[in-house]
Amino acid sequence: MDALDLCDLLTPVATEDPARFTLEVPDGLQQGRGAWGGVATGAMTAAVGMVDPRPEMAVRSLSAQLVAPLLVGTTHIVVESLRRGSA
């Protein structure tokens, strides 16, 4: 397997819709039936930062429940704002 750059690996590709992204998951990251959970959470965090790149809106906390393996190939990420506060 060729060496992978983690930043490149975890950076999703923007689509025409500013809240939707794609991510290519390489075969070399499989552990059992799918890729490591850090790949999914890292790519989702990067996508959130791409939707709202303001430094004051940076992700400060992340909680995730991974209910299925992230399969090799193209996957889709959709960012949806559930709550924005002033504090």
Short mmCIF file of N, CA, C and O in Angstrom, two decimals:
data_model
loop_
_atom_site.label_atom_id
_atom_site.label_comp_id
_atom_site.label_asym_id
_atom_site.label_seq_id
_atom_site.Cartn_x
_atom_site.Cartn_y
_atom_site.Cartn_z
N MET A 1 0.84 -1.18 0.00
CA MET A 1 0.00 0.00 0.00
C MET A 1 0.89 1.24 0.00
O MET A 1 1.85 1.33 0.75
N ASP A 2 0.54 2.21 -0.81
CA ASP A 2 1.27 3.47 -0.83
C ASP A 2 1.00 4.23 0.46
O ASP A 2 -0.04 4.08 1.08
N ALA A 3 1.97 5.08 0.84
CA ALA A 3 1.79 5.90 2.03
C ALA A 3 0.63 6.88 1.80
O ALA A 3 0.48 7.44 0.72
N LEU A 4 -0.17 7.06 2.81
CA LEU A 4 -1.32 7.96 2.72
C LEU A 4 -1.07 9.18 3.58
O LEU A 4 -0.59 9.07 4.70
N ASP A 5 -1.41 10.35 3.08
CA ASP A 5 -1.34 11.57 3.85
C ASP A 5 -2.66 11.72 4.58
O ASP A 5 -3.72 11.79 3.95
N LEU A 6 -2.63 11.77 5.91
CA LEU A 6 -3.85 11.79 6.70
C LEU A 6 -4.73 13.00 6.39
O LEU A 6 -5.95 12.87 6.30
N CYS A 7 -4.14 14.16 6.20
CA CYS A 7 -4.94 15.35 5.89
C CYS A 7 -5.67 15.18 4.56
O CYS A 7 -6.85 15.52 4.45
N ASP A 8 -4.98 14.66 3.56
CA ASP A 8 -5.63 14.43 2.27
C ASP A 8 -6.73 13.38 2.40
O ASP A 8 -7.81 13.51 1.83
N LEU A 9 -6.45 12.34 3.15
CA LEU A 9 -7.40 11.25 3.32
C LEU A 9 -8.69 11.71 3.98
O LEU A 9 -9.78 11.30 3.61
N LEU A 10 -8.58 12.60 4.96
CA LEU A 10 -9.75 13.03 5.73
C LEU A 10 -10.44 14.25 5.17
O LEU A 10 -11.41 14.74 5.75
N THR A 11 -9.98 14.78 4.04
CA THR A 11 -10.59 15.96 3.44
C THR A 11 -11.62 15.54 2.40
O THR A 11 -11.27 15.01 1.35
N PRO A 12 -12.90 15.76 2.70
CA PRO A 12 -13.94 15.39 1.74
C PRO A 12 -13.94 16.34 0.54
O PRO A 12 -13.41 17.44 0.60
N VAL A 13 -14.53 15.90 -0.54
CA VAL A 13 -14.61 16.69 -1.77
C VAL A 13 -15.98 17.34 -1.85
O VAL A 13 -17.01 16.67 -1.71
N ALA A 14 -15.99 18.66 -2.05
CA ALA A 14 -17.25 19.40 -2.13
C ALA A 14 -18.01 19.01 -3.40
O ALA A 14 -17.41 18.67 -4.42
N THR A 15 -19.32 19.09 -3.33
CA THR A 15 -20.18 18.86 -4.49
C THR A 15 -20.84 20.19 -4.85
O THR A 15 -20.52 21.22 -4.26
N GLU A 16 -21.78 20.18 -5.77
CA GLU A 16 -22.48 21.41 -6.13
C GLU A 16 -23.31 21.95 -4.97
O GLU A 16 -23.51 23.15 -4.86
N ASP A 17 -23.81 21.07 -4.13
CA ASP A 17 -24.55 21.48 -2.93
C ASP A 17 -23.53 21.77 -1.84
O ASP A 17 -22.73 20.91 -1.48
N PRO A 18 -23.51 22.99 -1.26
CA PRO A 18 -22.49 23.34 -0.28
C PRO A 18 -22.54 22.54 1.02
O PRO A 18 -21.60 22.60 1.80
N ALA A 19 -23.58 21.78 1.25
CA ALA A 19 -23.69 20.98 2.47
C ALA A 19 -23.43 19.50 2.22
O ALA A 19 -23.55 18.69 3.13
N ARG A 20 -23.07 19.14 0.99
CA ARG A 20 -22.86 17.72 0.65
C ARG A 20 -21.43 17.52 0.14
O ARG A 20 -20.91 18.33 -0.61
N PHE A 21 -20.86 16.39 0.54
CA PHE A 21 -19.48 16.06 0.20
C PHE A 21 -19.38 14.58 -0.15
O PHE A 21 -20.24 13.79 0.22
N THR A 22 -18.30 14.23 -0.83
CA THR A 22 -17.98 12.82 -1.05
C THR A 22 -16.61 12.55 -0.44
O THR A 22 -15.80 13.47 -0.26
N LEU A 23 -16.37 11.31 -0.12
CA LEU A 23 -15.10 10.89 0.45
C LEU A 23 -14.74 9.54 -0.15
O LEU A 23 -15.58 8.64 -0.19
N GLU A 24 -13.51 9.41 -0.60
CA GLU A 24 -13.02 8.13 -1.11
C GLU A 24 -12.31 7.39 0.03
O GLU A 24 -11.32 7.89 0.57
N VAL A 25 -12.82 6.24 0.39
CA VAL A 25 -12.25 5.44 1.47
C VAL A 25 -11.40 4.35 0.85
O VAL A 25 -11.92 3.47 0.16
N PRO A 26 -10.06 4.40 1.04
CA PRO A 26 -9.19 3.41 0.42
C PRO A 26 -9.25 2.04 1.10
O PRO A 26 -9.54 1.94 2.30
N ASP A 27 -8.98 1.02 0.34
CA ASP A 27 -9.02 -0.36 0.81
C ASP A 27 -8.06 -0.60 1.97
O ASP A 27 -8.35 -1.37 2.87
N GLY A 28 -6.94 0.08 1.99
CA GLY A 28 -5.92 -0.17 3.01
C GLY A 28 -6.32 0.22 4.42
O GLY A 28 -5.60 -0.08 5.36
N LEU A 29 -7.45 0.87 4.59
CA LEU A 29 -7.88 1.28 5.93
C LEU A 29 -8.91 0.34 6.54
O LEU A 29 -9.41 0.59 7.63
N GLN A 30 -9.19 -0.75 5.88
CA GLN A 30 -10.16 -1.70 6.43
C GLN A 30 -9.61 -2.38 7.67
O GLN A 30 -8.44 -2.71 7.75
N GLN A 31 -10.49 -2.53 8.62
CA GLN A 31 -10.19 -3.30 9.82
C GLN A 31 -11.42 -4.17 10.03
O GLN A 31 -12.44 -3.69 10.50
N GLY A 32 -11.34 -5.40 9.62
CA GLY A 32 -12.54 -6.24 9.64
C GLY A 32 -13.40 -5.91 8.43
O GLY A 32 -12.94 -5.94 7.30
N ARG A 33 -14.67 -5.51 8.68
CA ARG A 33 -15.60 -5.25 7.58
C ARG A 33 -15.55 -3.84 7.03
O ARG A 33 -16.20 -3.54 6.04
N GLY A 34 -14.84 -2.93 7.68
CA GLY A 34 -14.84 -1.55 7.20
C GLY A 34 -13.64 -0.77 7.69
O GLY A 34 -12.74 -1.31 8.32
N ALA A 35 -13.65 0.52 7.39
CA ALA A 35 -12.54 1.41 7.75
C ALA A 35 -12.64 1.81 9.22
O ALA A 35 -13.70 1.72 9.85
N TRP A 36 -11.55 2.26 9.75
CA TRP A 36 -11.48 2.69 11.14
C TRP A 36 -12.45 3.83 11.41
O TRP A 36 -12.69 4.69 10.57
N GLY A 37 -13.01 3.88 12.61
CA GLY A 37 -13.98 4.89 12.98
C GLY A 37 -13.44 6.30 12.93
O GLY A 37 -14.16 7.26 12.70
N GLY A 38 -12.14 6.46 13.16
CA GLY A 38 -11.53 7.78 13.11
C GLY A 38 -11.59 8.39 11.72
O GLY A 38 -11.60 9.62 11.57
N VAL A 39 -11.64 7.56 10.69
CA VAL A 39 -11.76 8.07 9.32
C VAL A 39 -13.11 8.75 9.15
O VAL A 39 -13.20 9.87 8.64
N ALA A 40 -14.16 8.10 9.60
CA ALA A 40 -15.51 8.67 9.48
C ALA A 40 -15.64 9.96 10.29
O ALA A 40 -16.09 10.98 9.77
N THR A 41 -15.23 9.93 11.54
CA THR A 41 -15.39 11.11 12.38
C THR A 41 -14.47 12.25 11.95
O THR A 41 -14.85 13.41 11.99
N GLY A 42 -13.28 11.91 11.51
CA GLY A 42 -12.37 12.95 11.02
C GLY A 42 -12.88 13.63 9.76
O GLY A 42 -12.83 14.85 9.63
N ALA A 43 -13.42 12.86 8.84
CA ALA A 43 -13.96 13.43 7.60
C ALA A 43 -15.21 14.25 7.87
O ALA A 43 -15.40 15.31 7.26
N MET A 44 -16.04 13.80 8.79
CA MET A 44 -17.24 14.57 9.13
C MET A 44 -16.86 15.90 9.78
O MET A 44 -17.45 16.94 9.48
N THR A 45 -15.87 15.88 10.65
CA THR A 45 -15.41 17.11 11.29
C THR A 45 -14.84 18.07 10.25
O THR A 45 -15.10 19.28 10.29
N ALA A 46 -14.08 17.56 9.30
CA ALA A 46 -13.54 18.40 8.22
C ALA A 46 -14.67 19.01 7.39
O ALA A 46 -14.61 20.18 7.02
N ALA A 47 -15.70 18.23 7.11
CA ALA A 47 -16.83 18.73 6.32
C ALA A 47 -17.55 19.86 7.05
O ALA A 47 -17.93 20.86 6.44
N VAL A 48 -17.72 19.73 8.36
CA VAL A 48 -18.37 20.79 9.14
C VAL A 48 -17.54 22.08 9.02
O VAL A 48 -18.08 23.16 8.81
N GLY A 49 -16.23 21.96 9.12
CA GLY A 49 -15.36 23.13 8.98
C GLY A 49 -15.40 23.74 7.59
O GLY A 49 -15.19 24.95 7.44
N MET A 50 -15.68 22.94 6.59
CA MET A 50 -15.77 23.46 5.22
C MET A 50 -17.09 24.19 4.98
O MET A 50 -17.15 25.13 4.20
N VAL A 51 -18.15 23.78 5.68
CA VAL A 51 -19.44 24.43 5.54
C VAL A 51 -19.43 25.79 6.24
O VAL A 51 -19.97 26.76 5.73
N ASP A 52 -18.80 25.88 7.40
CA ASP A 52 -18.72 27.14 8.15
C ASP A 52 -17.28 27.32 8.63
O ASP A 52 -16.92 26.89 9.72
N PRO A 53 -16.43 27.95 7.79
CA PRO A 53 -15.00 28.03 8.11
C PRO A 53 -14.60 29.11 9.10
O PRO A 53 -13.43 29.31 9.35
N ARG A 54 -15.56 29.83 9.68
CA ARG A 54 -15.20 30.89 10.64
C ARG A 54 -14.49 30.28 11.85
O ARG A 54 -14.98 29.31 12.44
N PRO A 55 -13.35 30.85 12.24
CA PRO A 55 -12.60 30.30 13.38
C PRO A 55 -13.41 30.24 14.67
O PRO A 55 -13.26 29.30 15.45
N GLU A 56 -14.29 31.21 14.90
CA GLU A 56 -15.08 31.20 16.13
C GLU A 56 -16.14 30.10 16.13
O GLU A 56 -16.75 29.82 17.15
N MET A 57 -16.36 29.47 14.98
CA MET A 57 -17.34 28.39 14.89
C MET A 57 -16.67 27.01 14.78
O MET A 57 -17.29 26.04 14.38
N ALA A 58 -15.41 26.93 15.16
CA ALA A 58 -14.68 25.67 15.07
C ALA A 58 -15.32 24.61 15.96
O ALA A 58 -15.88 24.91 17.01
N VAL A 59 -15.22 23.37 15.54
CA VAL A 59 -15.73 22.25 16.32
C VAL A 59 -14.89 22.14 17.59
O VAL A 59 -13.67 22.04 17.53
N ARG A 60 -15.54 22.17 18.73
CA ARG A 60 -14.83 22.07 20.01
C ARG A 60 -15.07 20.74 20.70
O ARG A 60 -14.34 20.36 21.59
N SER A 61 -16.11 20.06 20.28
CA SER A 61 -16.45 18.79 20.90
C SER A 61 -17.12 17.90 19.85
O SER A 61 -17.83 18.41 18.98
N LEU A 62 -16.90 16.62 19.95
CA LEU A 62 -17.49 15.69 19.00
C LEU A 62 -17.90 14.42 19.74
O LEU A 62 -17.12 13.87 20.52
N SER A 63 -19.10 13.99 19.50
CA SER A 63 -19.60 12.73 20.02
C SER A 63 -20.21 11.98 18.85
O SER A 63 -21.00 12.55 18.09
N ALA A 64 -19.84 10.73 18.68
CA ALA A 64 -20.35 9.97 17.53
C ALA A 64 -20.67 8.54 17.94
O ALA A 64 -19.98 7.96 18.79
N GLN A 65 -21.72 8.01 17.36
CA GLN A 65 -22.05 6.61 17.50
C GLN A 65 -21.95 6.01 16.11
O GLN A 65 -22.70 6.38 15.21
N LEU A 66 -21.01 5.12 15.93
CA LEU A 66 -20.80 4.49 14.62
C LEU A 66 -21.59 3.19 14.61
O LEU A 66 -21.20 2.21 15.23
N VAL A 67 -22.69 3.18 13.88
CA VAL A 67 -23.61 2.05 13.91
C VAL A 67 -23.34 1.00 12.84
O VAL A 67 -23.94 -0.06 12.86
N ALA A 68 -22.43 1.31 11.93
CA ALA A 68 -22.08 0.35 10.88
C ALA A 68 -20.68 0.68 10.39
O ALA A 68 -20.21 1.81 10.56
N PRO A 69 -20.01 -0.29 9.80
CA PRO A 69 -18.66 0.00 9.29
C PRO A 69 -18.69 0.97 8.11
O PRO A 69 -19.66 1.01 7.35
N LEU A 70 -17.66 1.77 7.99
CA LEU A 70 -17.49 2.66 6.84
C LEU A 70 -16.85 1.82 5.74
O LEU A 70 -15.71 1.39 5.86
N LEU A 71 -17.61 1.58 4.69
CA LEU A 71 -17.15 0.68 3.64
C LEU A 71 -16.17 1.36 2.68
O LEU A 71 -16.21 2.57 2.50
N VAL A 72 -15.33 0.56 2.08
CA VAL A 72 -14.37 1.03 1.10
C VAL A 72 -15.11 1.54 -0.13
O VAL A 72 -16.12 0.99 -0.54
N GLY A 73 -14.60 2.62 -0.72
CA GLY A 73 -15.20 3.20 -1.91
C GLY A 73 -15.67 4.61 -1.64
O GLY A 73 -15.21 5.27 -0.71
N THR A 74 -16.61 5.07 -2.44
CA THR A 74 -17.13 6.42 -2.30
C THR A 74 -18.25 6.44 -1.27
O THR A 74 -19.17 5.64 -1.32
N THR A 75 -18.15 7.37 -0.34
CA THR A 75 -19.21 7.57 0.65
C THR A 75 -19.64 9.03 0.60
O THR A 75 -18.93 9.87 0.04
N HIS A 76 -20.79 9.33 1.15
CA HIS A 76 -21.35 10.68 1.09
C HIS A 76 -21.48 11.25 2.50
O HIS A 76 -21.84 10.53 3.43
N ILE A 77 -21.22 12.53 2.61
CA ILE A 77 -21.35 13.25 3.88
C ILE A 77 -22.32 14.41 3.65
O ILE A 77 -22.15 15.17 2.71
N VAL A 78 -23.31 14.52 4.52
CA VAL A 78 -24.26 15.63 4.46
C VAL A 78 -24.17 16.37 5.79
O VAL A 78 -24.32 15.76 6.85
N VAL A 79 -23.93 17.67 5.74
CA VAL A 79 -23.83 18.49 6.95
C VAL A 79 -25.15 19.23 7.14
O VAL A 79 -25.63 19.91 6.24
N GLU A 80 -25.72 19.06 8.32
CA GLU A 80 -26.98 19.72 8.66
C GLU A 80 -26.83 20.37 10.02
O GLU A 80 -26.46 19.71 11.00
N SER A 81 -27.09 21.66 10.09
CA SER A 81 -27.00 22.38 11.34
C SER A 81 -28.25 22.09 12.18
O SER A 81 -29.37 22.37 11.76
N LEU A 82 -28.04 21.52 13.37
CA LEU A 82 -29.17 21.21 14.24
C LEU A 82 -29.42 22.33 15.24
O LEU A 82 -30.55 22.55 15.64
N ARG A 83 -28.35 23.02 15.64
CA ARG A 83 -28.50 24.10 16.59
C ARG A 83 -27.30 25.02 16.50
O ARG A 83 -26.17 24.58 16.39
N ARG A 84 -27.56 26.30 16.51
CA ARG A 84 -26.50 27.31 16.59
C ARG A 84 -26.89 28.27 17.70
O ARG A 84 -27.98 28.80 17.70
N GLY A 85 -26.01 28.46 18.62
CA GLY A 85 -26.30 29.33 19.74
C GLY A 85 -25.38 30.54 19.75
O GLY A 85 -24.41 30.62 18.99
N SER A 86 -25.68 31.47 20.62
CA SER A 86 -24.83 32.66 20.74
C SER A 86 -23.84 32.50 21.87
O SER A 86 -22.97 33.34 22.06
N ALA A 87 -23.96 31.45 22.65
CA ALA A 87 -23.04 31.22 23.77
C ALA A 87 -22.13 30.05 23.46
O ALA A 87 -22.43 29.18 22.73
#
